[in-house]
């Protein structure tokens, strides 16, 4: 077959019907140091070992059809992230979790979800807000001082270039709590495709503006507690956003 005929065959392949399981998962402990691509491979292997019919993309380099709501940075725990897993036939989400979890490594677990039709919108496109917990010595008062500032200009890498930007508009609010611990700070930040505040950038600003110890900041336990759609305070559950 000639090259142009091969190219034509790739773009004229029949559309594959997707049967999607939208699942909640957690990644904690040592598993949080697994990179995003390795996490994808981990789920792919577990699903295949469970004997479930995961759907693969068509073309020269087939890939498992899984979409994560928001990639996780290395070293960040999560207790409430989402992944859309496409199947070639209908598979009940509870069956998927029951069969796949035994093949996942310690610290990674599917624990909730729904079956949906082929989503009209990408899972990544509906995420707008994330909830984070920062745990480190005496971090609460420092964080509270930080977010009272009108401007927080930092230098970060964007599209391969170093740019200076004000991250203060990306912070939404502190999460009210009844705890007295000075070592825990929870907050909502923007986390969508157009506006996104990464925890490491937030911690760097804390060190730069409030003099927080960089070694302590580097060992701060960061946990993503949840992902949401909509605008604060009208948060929407990602599970039902199609």
JSON list of C-alpha atoms in Angstrom, two decimals:
[
{"chain": "A", "resi": 1, "resn": "UNK", "atom": "CA", "xyz": [0.00, 0.00, 0.00]},
{"chain": "A", "resi": 2, "resn": "UNK", "atom": "CA", "xyz": [1.36, 3.44, -0.95]},
{"chain": "A", "resi": 3, "resn": "UNK", "atom": "CA", "xyz": [1.93, 6.07, 1.75]},
{"chain": "A", "resi": 4, "resn": "UNK", "atom": "CA", "xyz": [-0.90, 8.34, 0.56]},
{"chain": "A", "resi": 5, "resn": "UNK", "atom": "CA", "xyz": [-3.26, 5.35, 0.54]},
{"chain": "A", "resi": 6, "resn": "UNK", "atom": "CA", "xyz": [-2.21, 4.52, 4.12]},
{"chain": "A", "resi": 7, "resn": "UNK", "atom": "CA", "xyz": [-2.85, 8.11, 5.18]},
{"chain": "A", "resi": 8, "resn": "UNK", "atom": "CA", "xyz": [-6.28, 8.07, 3.55]},
{"chain": "A", "resi": 9, "resn": "UNK", "atom": "CA", "xyz": [-7.18, 4.80, 5.28]},
{"chain": "A", "resi": 10, "resn": "UNK", "atom": "CA", "xyz": [-6.35, 6.36, 8.65]},
{"chain": "A", "resi": 11, "resn": "UNK", "atom": "CA", "xyz": [-8.77, 9.26, 8.21]},
{"chain": "A", "resi": 12, "resn": "UNK", "atom": "CA", "xyz": [-11.61, 7.15, 6.83]},
{"chain": "A", "resi": 13, "resn": "UNK", "atom": "CA", "xyz": [-11.77, 4.65, 9.70]},
{"chain": "A", "resi": 14, "resn": "UNK", "atom": "CA", "xyz": [-15.24, 4.00, 11.06]},
{"chain": "A", "resi": 15, "resn": "UNK", "atom": "CA", "xyz": [-16.15, 5.88, 14.24]},
{"chain": "A", "resi": 16, "resn": "UNK", "atom": "CA", "xyz": [-15.84, 3.73, 17.35]},
{"chain": "A", "resi": 17, "resn": "UNK", "atom": "CA", "xyz": [-18.75, 3.79, 19.78]},
{"chain": "A", "resi": 18, "resn": "UNK", "atom": "CA", "xyz": [-17.52, 4.57, 23.29]},
{"chain": "A", "resi": 19, "resn": "UNK", "atom": "CA", "xyz": [-19.05, 3.20, 26.47]},
{"chain": "A", "resi": 20, "resn": "UNK", "atom": "CA", "xyz": [-17.60, 5.47, 29.13]},
{"chain": "A", "resi": 21, "resn": "UNK", "atom": "CA", "xyz": [-17.03, 4.82, 32.83]},
{"chain": "A", "resi": 22, "resn": "UNK", "atom": "CA", "xyz": [-16.41, 8.11, 34.65]},
{"chain": "A", "resi": 23, "resn": "UNK", "atom": "CA", "xyz": [-14.53, 7.10, 37.80]},
{"chain": "A", "resi": 24, "resn": "UNK", "atom": "CA", "xyz": [-13.26, 8.78, 40.94]},
{"chain": "A", "resi": 25, "resn": "UNK", "atom": "CA", "xyz": [-9.82, 7.67, 42.07]},
{"chain": "A", "resi": 26, "resn": "UNK", "atom": "CA", "xyz": [-7.27, 8.36, 44.75]},
{"chain": "A", "resi": 27, "resn": "UNK", "atom": "CA", "xyz": [-3.46, 8.33, 44.58]},
{"chain": "A", "resi": 28, "resn": "UNK", "atom": "CA", "xyz": [-1.66, 8.62, 47.91]},
{"chain": "A", "resi": 29, "resn": "UNK", "atom": "CA", "xyz": [1.60, 7.78, 49.67]},
{"chain": "A", "resi": 30, "resn": "UNK", "atom": "CA", "xyz": [4.50, 6.46, 47.59]},
{"chain": "A", "resi": 31, "resn": "UNK", "atom": "CA", "xyz": [2.17, 6.18, 44.59]},
{"chain": "A", "resi": 32, "resn": "UNK", "atom": "CA", "xyz": [2.01, 9.99, 44.42]},
{"chain": "A", "resi": 33, "resn": "UNK", "atom": "CA", "xyz": [5.55, 9.94, 42.98]},
{"chain": "A", "resi": 34, "resn": "UNK", "atom": "CA", "xyz": [4.31, 8.08, 39.91]},
{"chain": "A", "resi": 35, "resn": "UNK", "atom": "CA", "xyz": [4.31, 10.49, 36.95]},
{"chain": "A", "resi": 36, "resn": "UNK", "atom": "CA", "xyz": [1.21, 11.19, 34.88]},
{"chain": "A", "resi": 37, "resn": "UNK", "atom": "CA", "xyz": [2.21, 9.02, 31.89]},
{"chain": "A", "resi": 38, "resn": "UNK", "atom": "CA", "xyz": [3.16, 6.15, 34.19]},
{"chain": "A", "resi": 39, "resn": "UNK", "atom": "CA", "xyz": [-0.19, 6.52, 35.95]},
{"chain": "A", "resi": 40, "resn": "UNK", "atom": "CA", "xyz": [-1.93, 6.15, 32.58]},
{"chain": "A", "resi": 41, "resn": "UNK", "atom": "CA", "xyz": [0.10, 3.02, 31.85]},
{"chain": "A", "resi": 42, "resn": "UNK", "atom": "CA", "xyz": [-0.73, 1.69, 35.33]},
{"chain": "A", "resi": 43, "resn": "UNK", "atom": "CA", "xyz": [-4.47, 1.99, 34.71]},
{"chain": "A", "resi": 44, "resn": "UNK", "atom": "CA", "xyz": [-4.12, 0.53, 31.20]},
{"chain": "A", "resi": 45, "resn": "UNK", "atom": "CA", "xyz": [-2.26, -2.55, 32.45]},
{"chain": "A", "resi": 46, "resn": "UNK", "atom": "CA", "xyz": [-4.68, -3.08, 35.35]},
{"chain": "A", "resi": 47, "resn": "UNK", "atom": "CA", "xyz": [-7.70, -2.88, 33.04]},
{"chain": "A", "resi": 48, "resn": "UNK", "atom": "CA", "xyz": [-6.19, -5.35, 30.57]},
{"chain": "A", "resi": 49, "resn": "UNK", "atom": "CA", "xyz": [-5.21, -7.75, 33.35]},
{"chain": "A", "resi": 50, "resn": "UNK", "atom": "CA", "xyz": [-8.79, -7.55, 34.61]},
{"chain": "A", "resi": 51, "resn": "UNK", "atom": "CA", "xyz": [-9.92, -8.79, 31.19]},
{"chain": "A", "resi": 52, "resn": "UNK", "atom": "CA", "xyz": [-12.02, -5.71, 30.41]},
{"chain": "A", "resi": 53, "resn": "UNK", "atom": "CA", "xyz": [-12.44, -4.41, 26.84]},
{"chain": "A", "resi": 54, "resn": "UNK", "atom": "CA", "xyz": [-10.76, -1.01, 27.01]},
{"chain": "A", "resi": 55, "resn": "UNK", "atom": "CA", "xyz": [-11.07, 0.91, 23.76]},
{"chain": "A", "resi": 56, "resn": "UNK", "atom": "CA", "xyz": [-7.96, 2.02, 21.87]},
{"chain": "A", "resi": 57, "resn": "UNK", "atom": "CA", "xyz": [-7.55, 4.92, 19.48]},
{"chain": "A", "resi": 58, "resn": "UNK", "atom": "CA", "xyz": [-7.24, 4.13, 15.79]},
{"chain": "A", "resi": 59, "resn": "UNK", "atom": "CA", "xyz": [-4.24, 4.90, 13.63]},
{"chain": "A", "resi": 60, "resn": "UNK", "atom": "CA", "xyz": [-0.54, 4.07, 13.55]},
{"chain": "A", "resi": 61, "resn": "UNK", "atom": "CA", "xyz": [0.01, 4.33, 17.30]},
{"chain": "A", "resi": 62, "resn": "UNK", "atom": "CA", "xyz": [-3.09, 3.09, 19.17]},
{"chain": "A", "resi": 63, "resn": "UNK", "atom": "CA", "xyz": [-3.45, 4.46, 22.71]},
{"chain": "A", "resi": 64, "resn": "UNK", "atom": "CA", "xyz": [-5.84, 3.51, 25.50]},
{"chain": "A", "resi": 65, "resn": "UNK", "atom": "CA", "xyz": [-8.80, 5.87, 25.44]},
{"chain": "A", "resi": 66, "resn": "UNK", "atom": "CA", "xyz": [-8.60, 7.39, 28.92]},
{"chain": "A", "resi": 67, "resn": "UNK", "atom": "CA", "xyz": [-9.05, 11.06, 29.75]},
{"chain": "A", "resi": 68, "resn": "UNK", "atom": "CA", "xyz": [-7.95, 12.48, 33.10]},
{"chain": "A", "resi": 69, "resn": "UNK", "atom": "CA", "xyz": [-9.71, 15.56, 34.43]},
{"chain": "A", "resi": 70, "resn": "UNK", "atom": "CA", "xyz": [-6.49, 17.34, 35.42]},
{"chain": "A", "resi": 71, "resn": "UNK", "atom": "CA", "xyz": [-2.94, 15.91, 35.31]},
{"chain": "A", "resi": 72, "resn": "UNK", "atom": "CA", "xyz": [-1.37, 15.48, 38.75]},
{"chain": "A", "resi": 73, "resn": "UNK", "atom": "CA", "xyz": [2.06, 16.82, 39.59]},
{"chain": "A", "resi": 74, "resn": "UNK", "atom": "CA", "xyz": [4.60, 14.35, 40.95]},
{"chain": "A", "resi": 75, "resn": "UNK", "atom": "CA", "xyz": [4.44, 14.13, 44.74]},
{"chain": "A", "resi": 76, "resn": "UNK", "atom": "CA", "xyz": [0.86, 15.44, 45.03]},
{"chain": "A", "resi": 77, "resn": "UNK", "atom": "CA", "xyz": [-1.68, 13.18, 46.71]},
{"chain": "A", "resi": 78, "resn": "UNK", "atom": "CA", "xyz": [-5.25, 13.14, 45.46]},
{"chain": "A", "resi": 79, "resn": "UNK", "atom": "CA", "xyz": [-8.42, 11.98, 47.18]},
{"chain": "A", "resi": 80, "resn": "UNK", "atom": "CA", "xyz": [-10.88, 12.99, 44.47]},
{"chain": "A", "resi": 81, "resn": "UNK", "atom": "CA", "xyz": [-9.73, 13.00, 40.85]},
{"chain": "A", "resi": 82, "resn": "UNK", "atom": "CA", "xyz": [-11.67, 11.81, 37.81]},
{"chain": "A", "resi": 83, "resn": "UNK", "atom": "CA", "xyz": [-10.83, 9.67, 34.80]},
{"chain": "A", "resi": 84, "resn": "UNK", "atom": "CA", "xyz": [-13.03, 8.75, 31.82]},
{"chain": "A", "resi": 85, "resn": "UNK", "atom": "CA", "xyz": [-12.31, 5.18, 30.68]},
{"chain": "A", "resi": 86, "resn": "UNK", "atom": "CA", "xyz": [-13.78, 4.18, 27.31]},
{"chain": "A", "resi": 87, "resn": "UNK", "atom": "CA", "xyz": [-14.87, 0.59, 26.67]},
{"chain": "A", "resi": 88, "resn": "UNK", "atom": "CA", "xyz": [-15.69, -1.16, 23.41]},
{"chain": "A", "resi": 89, "resn": "UNK", "atom": "CA", "xyz": [-18.87, -2.53, 24.97]},
{"chain": "A", "resi": 90, "resn": "UNK", "atom": "CA", "xyz": [-21.02, -1.52, 27.92]},
{"chain": "A", "resi": 91, "resn": "UNK", "atom": "CA", "xyz": [-19.36, -2.33, 31.27]},
{"chain": "A", "resi": 92, "resn": "UNK", "atom": "CA", "xyz": [-21.01, -1.43, 34.58]},
{"chain": "A", "resi": 93, "resn": "UNK", "atom": "CA", "xyz": [-18.79, 1.00, 36.50]},
{"chain": "A", "resi": 94, "resn": "UNK", "atom": "CA", "xyz": [-19.12, -1.06, 39.69]},
{"chain": "A", "resi": 95, "resn": "UNK", "atom": "CA", "xyz": [-17.91, -4.16, 37.82]},
{"chain": "A", "resi": 96, "resn": "UNK", "atom": "CA", "xyz": [-14.97, -2.18, 36.47]},
{"chain": "A", "resi": 97, "resn": "UNK", "atom": "CA", "xyz": [-13.91, -1.01, 39.93]},
{"chain": "A", "resi": 98, "resn": "UNK", "atom": "CA", "xyz": [-14.32, -4.46, 41.48]},
{"chain": "A", "resi": 99, "resn": "UNK", "atom": "CA", "xyz": [-12.20, -6.13, 38.79]},
{"chain": "A", "resi": 100, "resn": "UNK", "atom": "CA", "xyz": [-9.54, -3.43, 38.31]},
{"chain": "A", "resi": 101, "resn": "UNK", "atom": "CA", "xyz": [-8.71, -2.46, 41.91]},
{"chain": "A", "resi": 102, "resn": "UNK", "atom": "CA", "xyz": [-6.95, -5.77, 42.74]},
{"chain": "A", "resi": 103, "resn": "UNK", "atom": "CA", "xyz": [-4.47, -5.08, 39.92]},
{"chain": "A", "resi": 104, "resn": "UNK", "atom": "CA", "xyz": [-3.67, -1.49, 40.94]},
{"chain": "A", "resi": 105, "resn": "UNK", "atom": "CA", "xyz": [-0.60, -0.79, 43.09]},
{"chain": "A", "resi": 106, "resn": "UNK", "atom": "CA", "xyz": [-0.82, 0.20, 46.75]},
{"chain": "A", "resi": 107, "resn": "UNK", "atom": "CA", "xyz": [-1.98, 3.80, 47.06]},
{"chain": "A", "resi": 108, "resn": "UNK", "atom": "CA", "xyz": [-4.04, 3.86, 43.84]},
{"chain": "A", "resi": 109, "resn": "UNK", "atom": "CA", "xyz": [-7.74, 3.00, 43.99]},
{"chain": "A", "resi": 110, "resn": "UNK", "atom": "CA", "xyz": [-10.96, 3.54, 42.03]},
{"chain": "A", "resi": 111, "resn": "UNK", "atom": "CA", "xyz": [-13.77, 4.21, 44.49]},
{"chain": "A", "resi": 112, "resn": "UNK", "atom": "CA", "xyz": [-16.79, 5.70, 42.78]},
{"chain": "A", "resi": 113, "resn": "UNK", "atom": "CA", "xyz": [-18.29, 6.63, 39.45]},
{"chain": "A", "resi": 114, "resn": "UNK", "atom": "CA", "xyz": [-21.09, 6.48, 36.91]},
{"chain": "A", "resi": 115, "resn": "UNK", "atom": "CA", "xyz": [-21.72, 5.13, 33.43]},
{"chain": "A", "resi": 116, "resn": "UNK", "atom": "CA", "xyz": [-22.22, 7.84, 30.82]},
{"chain": "A", "resi": 117, "resn": "UNK", "atom": "CA", "xyz": [-22.84, 8.06, 27.10]},
{"chain": "A", "resi": 118, "resn": "UNK", "atom": "CA", "xyz": [-20.13, 9.46, 24.88]},
{"chain": "A", "resi": 119, "resn": "UNK", "atom": "CA", "xyz": [-19.53, 12.87, 26.52]},
{"chain": "A", "resi": 120, "resn": "UNK", "atom": "CA", "xyz": [-20.22, 15.97, 24.45]},
{"chain": "A", "resi": 121, "resn": "UNK", "atom": "CA", "xyz": [-17.43, 17.83, 26.25]},
{"chain": "A", "resi": 122, "resn": "UNK", "atom": "CA", "xyz": [-13.97, 16.61, 27.18]},
{"chain": "A", "resi": 123, "resn": "UNK", "atom": "CA", "xyz": [-13.57, 15.85, 30.87]},
{"chain": "A", "resi": 124, "resn": "UNK", "atom": "CA", "xyz": [-10.66, 18.29, 31.01]},
{"chain": "A", "resi": 125, "resn": "UNK", "atom": "CA", "xyz": [-12.79, 21.10, 29.57]},
{"chain": "A", "resi": 126, "resn": "UNK", "atom": "CA", "xyz": [-15.39, 21.02, 32.38]},
{"chain": "A", "resi": 127, "resn": "UNK", "atom": "CA", "xyz": [-12.90, 21.38, 35.28]},
{"chain": "A", "resi": 128, "resn": "UNK", "atom": "CA", "xyz": [-12.63, 24.94, 36.55]},
{"chain": "A", "resi": 129, "resn": "UNK", "atom": "CA", "xyz": [-11.77, 24.74, 40.27]},
{"chain": "A", "resi": 130, "resn": "UNK", "atom": "CA", "xyz": [-9.66, 22.54, 42.55]},
{"chain": "A", "resi": 131, "resn": "UNK", "atom": "CA", "xyz": [-9.59, 22.19, 46.30]},
{"chain": "A", "resi": 132, "resn": "UNK", "atom": "CA", "xyz": [-6.18, 21.68, 47.93]},
{"chain": "A", "resi": 133, "resn": "UNK", "atom": "CA", "xyz": [-4.83, 20.95, 51.39]},
{"chain": "A", "resi": 134, "resn": "UNK", "atom": "CA", "xyz": [-1.31, 22.07, 52.35]},
{"chain": "A", "resi": 135, "resn": "UNK", "atom": "CA", "xyz": [0.20, 20.41, 55.43]},
{"chain": "A", "resi": 136, "resn": "UNK", "atom": "CA", "xyz": [3.46, 21.76, 56.83]},
{"chain": "A", "resi": 137, "resn": "UNK", "atom": "CA", "xyz": [4.68, 23.38, 60.06]},
{"chain": "A", "resi": 138, "resn": "UNK", "atom": "CA", "xyz": [2.97, 26.74, 60.80]},
{"chain": "A", "resi": 139, "resn": "UNK", "atom": "CA", "xyz": [1.81, 27.14, 57.23]},
{"chain": "A", "resi": 140, "resn": "UNK", "atom": "CA", "xyz": [-1.69, 28.47, 57.93]},
{"chain": "A", "resi": 141, "resn": "UNK", "atom": "CA", "xyz": [-0.78, 31.95, 59.20]},
{"chain": "A", "resi": 142, "resn": "UNK", "atom": "CA", "xyz": [1.80, 32.40, 56.44]},
{"chain": "A", "resi": 143, "resn": "UNK", "atom": "CA", "xyz": [-0.72, 31.43, 53.77]},
{"chain": "A", "resi": 144, "resn": "UNK", "atom": "CA", "xyz": [-3.32, 33.78, 55.24]},
{"chain": "A", "resi": 145, "resn": "UNK", "atom": "CA", "xyz": [-0.84, 36.64, 55.14]},
{"chain": "A", "resi": 146, "resn": "UNK", "atom": "CA", "xyz": [0.08, 35.78, 51.56]},
{"chain": "A", "resi": 147, "resn": "UNK", "atom": "CA", "xyz": [-3.44, 35.90, 50.18]},
{"chain": "A", "resi": 148, "resn": "UNK", "atom": "CA", "xyz": [-4.21, 39.29, 51.77]},
{"chain": "A", "resi": 149, "resn": "UNK", "atom": "CA", "xyz": [-1.79, 40.86, 49.30]},
{"chain": "A", "resi": 150, "resn": "UNK", "atom": "CA", "xyz": [-3.27, 42.65, 46.31]},
{"chain": "A", "resi": 151, "resn": "UNK", "atom": "CA", "xyz": [-0.68, 41.30, 43.92]},
{"chain": "A", "resi": 152, "resn": "UNK", "atom": "CA", "xyz": [1.53, 38.22, 43.79]},
{"chain": "A", "resi": 153, "resn": "UNK", "atom": "CA", "xyz": [3.88, 38.47, 40.84]},
{"chain": "A", "resi": 154, "resn": "UNK", "atom": "CA", "xyz": [5.93, 35.36, 40.15]},
{"chain": "A", "resi": 155, "resn": "UNK", "atom": "CA", "xyz": [8.09, 34.05, 37.33]},
{"chain": "A", "resi": 156, "resn": "UNK", "atom": "CA", "xyz": [6.99, 30.72, 35.91]},
{"chain": "A", "resi": 157, "resn": "UNK", "atom": "CA", "xyz": [7.54, 28.68, 32.77]},
{"chain": "A", "resi": 158, "resn": "UNK", "atom": "CA", "xyz": [4.81, 28.91, 30.13]},
{"chain": "A", "resi": 159, "resn": "UNK", "atom": "CA", "xyz": [5.11, 27.26, 26.70]},
{"chain": "A", "resi": 160, "resn": "UNK", "atom": "CA", "xyz": [8.84, 26.86, 27.18]},
{"chain": "A", "resi": 161, "resn": "UNK", "atom": "CA", "xyz": [9.42, 30.50, 28.17]},
{"chain": "A", "resi": 162, "resn": "UNK", "atom": "CA", "xyz": [9.85, 32.23, 31.52]},
{"chain": "A", "resi": 163, "resn": "UNK", "atom": "CA", "xyz": [7.10, 34.80, 32.02]},
{"chain": "A", "resi": 164, "resn": "UNK", "atom": "CA", "xyz": [6.14, 37.04, 34.92]},
{"chain": "A", "resi": 165, "resn": "UNK", "atom": "CA", "xyz": [2.50, 36.89, 35.98]},
{"chain": "A", "resi": 166, "resn": "UNK", "atom": "CA", "xyz": [0.24, 37.87, 38.85]},
{"chain": "A", "resi": 167, "resn": "UNK", "atom": "CA", "xyz": [-1.17, 34.71, 40.44]},
{"chain": "A", "resi": 168, "resn": "UNK", "atom": "CA", "xyz": [-3.33, 36.48, 43.03]},
{"chain": "A", "resi": 169, "resn": "UNK", "atom": "CA", "xyz": [-6.47, 36.39, 40.80]},
{"chain": "A", "resi": 170, "resn": "UNK", "atom": "CA", "xyz": [-6.08, 32.60, 40.57]},
{"chain": "A", "resi": 171, "resn": "UNK", "atom": "CA", "xyz": [-6.65, 32.12, 44.29]},
{"chain": "A", "resi": 172, "resn": "UNK", "atom": "CA", "xyz": [-10.36, 31.97, 45.18]},
{"chain": "A", "resi": 173, "resn": "UNK", "atom": "CA", "xyz": [-10.69, 31.58, 48.95]},
{"chain": "A", "resi": 174, "resn": "UNK", "atom": "CA", "xyz": [-9.64, 29.71, 52.06]},
{"chain": "A", "resi": 175, "resn": "UNK", "atom": "CA", "xyz": [-11.85, 26.80, 53.06]},
{"chain": "A", "resi": 176, "resn": "UNK", "atom": "CA", "xyz": [-13.49, 27.54, 56.43]},
{"chain": "A", "resi": 177, "resn": "UNK", "atom": "CA", "xyz": [-12.65, 24.94, 59.05]},
{"chain": "A", "resi": 178, "resn": "UNK", "atom": "CA", "xyz": [-13.03, 24.29, 62.75]},
{"chain": "A", "resi": 179, "resn": "UNK", "atom": "CA", "xyz": [-9.54, 22.96, 63.24]},
{"chain": "A", "resi": 180, "resn": "UNK", "atom": "CA", "xyz": [-7.05, 24.88, 65.35]},
{"chain": "A", "resi": 181, "resn": "UNK", "atom": "CA", "xyz": [-3.95, 23.35, 63.75]},
{"chain": "A", "resi": 182, "resn": "UNK", "atom": "CA", "xyz": [-1.53, 25.90, 62.37]},
{"chain": "A", "resi": 183, "resn": "UNK", "atom": "CA", "xyz": [-0.05, 23.19, 60.17]},
{"chain": "A", "resi": 184, "resn": "UNK", "atom": "CA", "xyz": [-3.01, 22.80, 57.76]},
{"chain": "A", "resi": 185, "resn": "UNK", "atom": "CA", "xyz": [-4.33, 25.24, 55.15]},
{"chain": "A", "resi": 186, "resn": "UNK", "atom": "CA", "xyz": [-7.13, 24.39, 52.69]},
{"chain": "A", "resi": 187, "resn": "UNK", "atom": "CA", "xyz": [-8.25, 26.52, 49.77]},
{"chain": "A", "resi": 188, "resn": "UNK", "atom": "CA", "xyz": [-10.02, 26.70, 46.42]},
{"chain": "A", "resi": 189, "resn": "UNK", "atom": "CA", "xyz": [-8.01, 27.80, 43.38]},
{"chain": "A", "resi": 190, "resn": "UNK", "atom": "CA", "xyz": [-8.70, 28.02, 39.66]},
{"chain": "A", "resi": 191, "resn": "UNK", "atom": "CA", "xyz": [-7.70, 24.84, 37.87]},
{"chain": "A", "resi": 192, "resn": "UNK", "atom": "CA", "xyz": [-9.16, 24.98, 34.38]},
{"chain": "A", "resi": 193, "resn": "UNK", "atom": "CA", "xyz": [-7.54, 25.04, 30.98]},
{"chain": "A", "resi": 194, "resn": "UNK", "atom": "CA", "xyz": [-7.58, 28.86, 30.83]},
{"chain": "A", "resi": 195, "resn": "UNK", "atom": "CA", "xyz": [-6.83, 29.68, 34.50]},
{"chain": "A", "resi": 196, "resn": "UNK", "atom": "CA", "xyz": [-4.73, 27.36, 36.60]},
{"chain": "A", "resi": 197, "resn": "UNK", "atom": "CA", "xyz": [-2.74, 27.82, 39.84]},
{"chain": "A", "resi": 198, "resn": "UNK", "atom": "CA", "xyz": [-0.31, 24.98, 40.47]},
{"chain": "A", "resi": 199, "resn": "UNK", "atom": "CA", "xyz": [0.53, 24.15, 44.10]},
{"chain": "A", "resi": 200, "resn": "UNK", "atom": "CA", "xyz": [4.29, 24.44, 43.53]},
{"chain": "A", "resi": 201, "resn": "UNK", "atom": "CA", "xyz": [3.88, 27.98, 42.17]},
{"chain": "A", "resi": 202, "resn": "UNK", "atom": "CA", "xyz": [1.73, 28.87, 45.18]},
{"chain": "A", "resi": 203, "resn": "UNK", "atom": "CA", "xyz": [4.38, 27.51, 47.57]},
{"chain": "A", "resi": 204, "resn": "UNK", "atom": "CA", "xyz": [7.17, 29.37, 45.75]},
{"chain": "A", "resi": 205, "resn": "UNK", "atom": "CA", "xyz": [5.22, 32.61, 46.21]},
{"chain": "A", "resi": 206, "resn": "UNK", "atom": "CA", "xyz": [4.84, 31.79, 49.91]},
{"chain": "A", "resi": 207, "resn": "UNK", "atom": "CA", "xyz": [8.62, 31.52, 50.25]},
{"chain": "A", "resi": 208, "resn": "UNK", "atom": "CA", "xyz": [9.33, 34.62, 48.21]},
{"chain": "A", "resi": 209, "resn": "UNK", "atom": "CA", "xyz": [6.76, 36.95, 49.80]},
{"chain": "A", "resi": 210, "resn": "UNK", "atom": "CA", "xyz": [6.44, 35.59, 53.35]},
{"chain": "A", "resi": 211, "resn": "UNK", "atom": "CA", "xyz": [9.93, 34.22, 53.91]},
{"chain": "A", "resi": 212, "resn": "UNK", "atom": "CA", "xyz": [8.69, 30.68, 54.44]},
{"chain": "A", "resi": 213, "resn": "UNK", "atom": "CA", "xyz": [11.53, 28.17, 54.63]},
{"chain": "A", "resi": 214, "resn": "UNK", "atom": "CA", "xyz": [12.12, 26.66, 51.18]},
{"chain": "A", "resi": 215, "resn": "UNK", "atom": "CA", "xyz": [13.25, 23.29, 52.54]},
{"chain": "A", "resi": 216, "resn": "UNK", "atom": "CA", "xyz": [10.07, 23.00, 54.60]},
{"chain": "A", "resi": 217, "resn": "UNK", "atom": "CA", "xyz": [8.00, 24.08, 51.59]},
{"chain": "A", "resi": 218, "resn": "UNK", "atom": "CA", "xyz": [9.70, 21.41, 49.46]},
{"chain": "A", "resi": 219, "resn": "UNK", "atom": "CA", "xyz": [8.53, 18.79, 51.97]},
{"chain": "A", "resi": 220, "resn": "UNK", "atom": "CA", "xyz": [4.98, 20.18, 52.29]},
{"chain": "A", "resi": 221, "resn": "UNK", "atom": "CA", "xyz": [2.33, 17.49, 51.89]},
{"chain": "A", "resi": 222, "resn": "UNK", "atom": "CA", "xyz": [-0.01, 18.69, 49.14]},
{"chain": "A", "resi": 223, "resn": "UNK", "atom": "CA", "xyz": [-3.32, 16.89, 48.72]},
{"chain": "A", "resi": 224, "resn": "UNK", "atom": "CA", "xyz": [-5.90, 17.56, 46.03]},
{"chain": "A", "resi": 225, "resn": "UNK", "atom": "CA", "xyz": [-9.23, 17.07, 47.77]},
{"chain": "A", "resi": 226, "resn": "UNK", "atom": "CA", "xyz": [-11.55, 17.54, 44.82]},
{"chain": "A", "resi": 227, "resn": "UNK", "atom": "CA", "xyz": [-12.23, 18.93, 41.35]},
{"chain": "A", "resi": 228, "resn": "UNK", "atom": "CA", "xyz": [-15.28, 20.94, 40.37]},
{"chain": "A", "resi": 229, "resn": "UNK", "atom": "CA", "xyz": [-17.00, 22.68, 37.49]},
{"chain": "A", "resi": 230, "resn": "UNK", "atom": "CA", "xyz": [-18.88, 25.96, 37.47]},
{"chain": "A", "resi": 231, "resn": "UNK", "atom": "CA", "xyz": [-17.99, 29.18, 39.23]},
{"chain": "A", "resi": 232, "resn": "UNK", "atom": "CA", "xyz": [-17.43, 29.60, 42.95]},
{"chain": "A", "resi": 233, "resn": "UNK", "atom": "CA", "xyz": [-19.52, 29.41, 45.11]},
{"chain": "A", "resi": 234, "resn": "UNK", "atom": "CA", "xyz": [-21.88, 27.54, 42.72]},
{"chain": "A", "resi": 235, "resn": "UNK", "atom": "CA", "xyz": [-19.66, 24.47, 42.39]},
{"chain": "A", "resi": 236, "resn": "UNK", "atom": "CA", "xyz": [-20.82, 21.59, 40.20]},
{"chain": "A", "resi": 237, "resn": "UNK", "atom": "CA", "xyz": [-20.09, 17.90, 40.61]},
{"chain": "A", "resi": 238, "resn": "UNK", "atom": "CA", "xyz": [-17.88, 16.72, 37.72]},
{"chain": "A", "resi": 239, "resn": "UNK", "atom": "CA", "xyz": [-19.56, 13.30, 37.79]},
{"chain": "A", "resi": 240, "resn": "UNK", "atom": "CA", "xyz": [-22.70, 14.65, 36.19]},
{"chain": "A", "resi": 241, "resn": "UNK", "atom": "CA", "xyz": [-21.19, 17.21, 33.80]},
{"chain": "A", "resi": 242, "resn": "UNK", "atom": "CA", "xyz": [-21.40, 15.68, 30.35]}
]
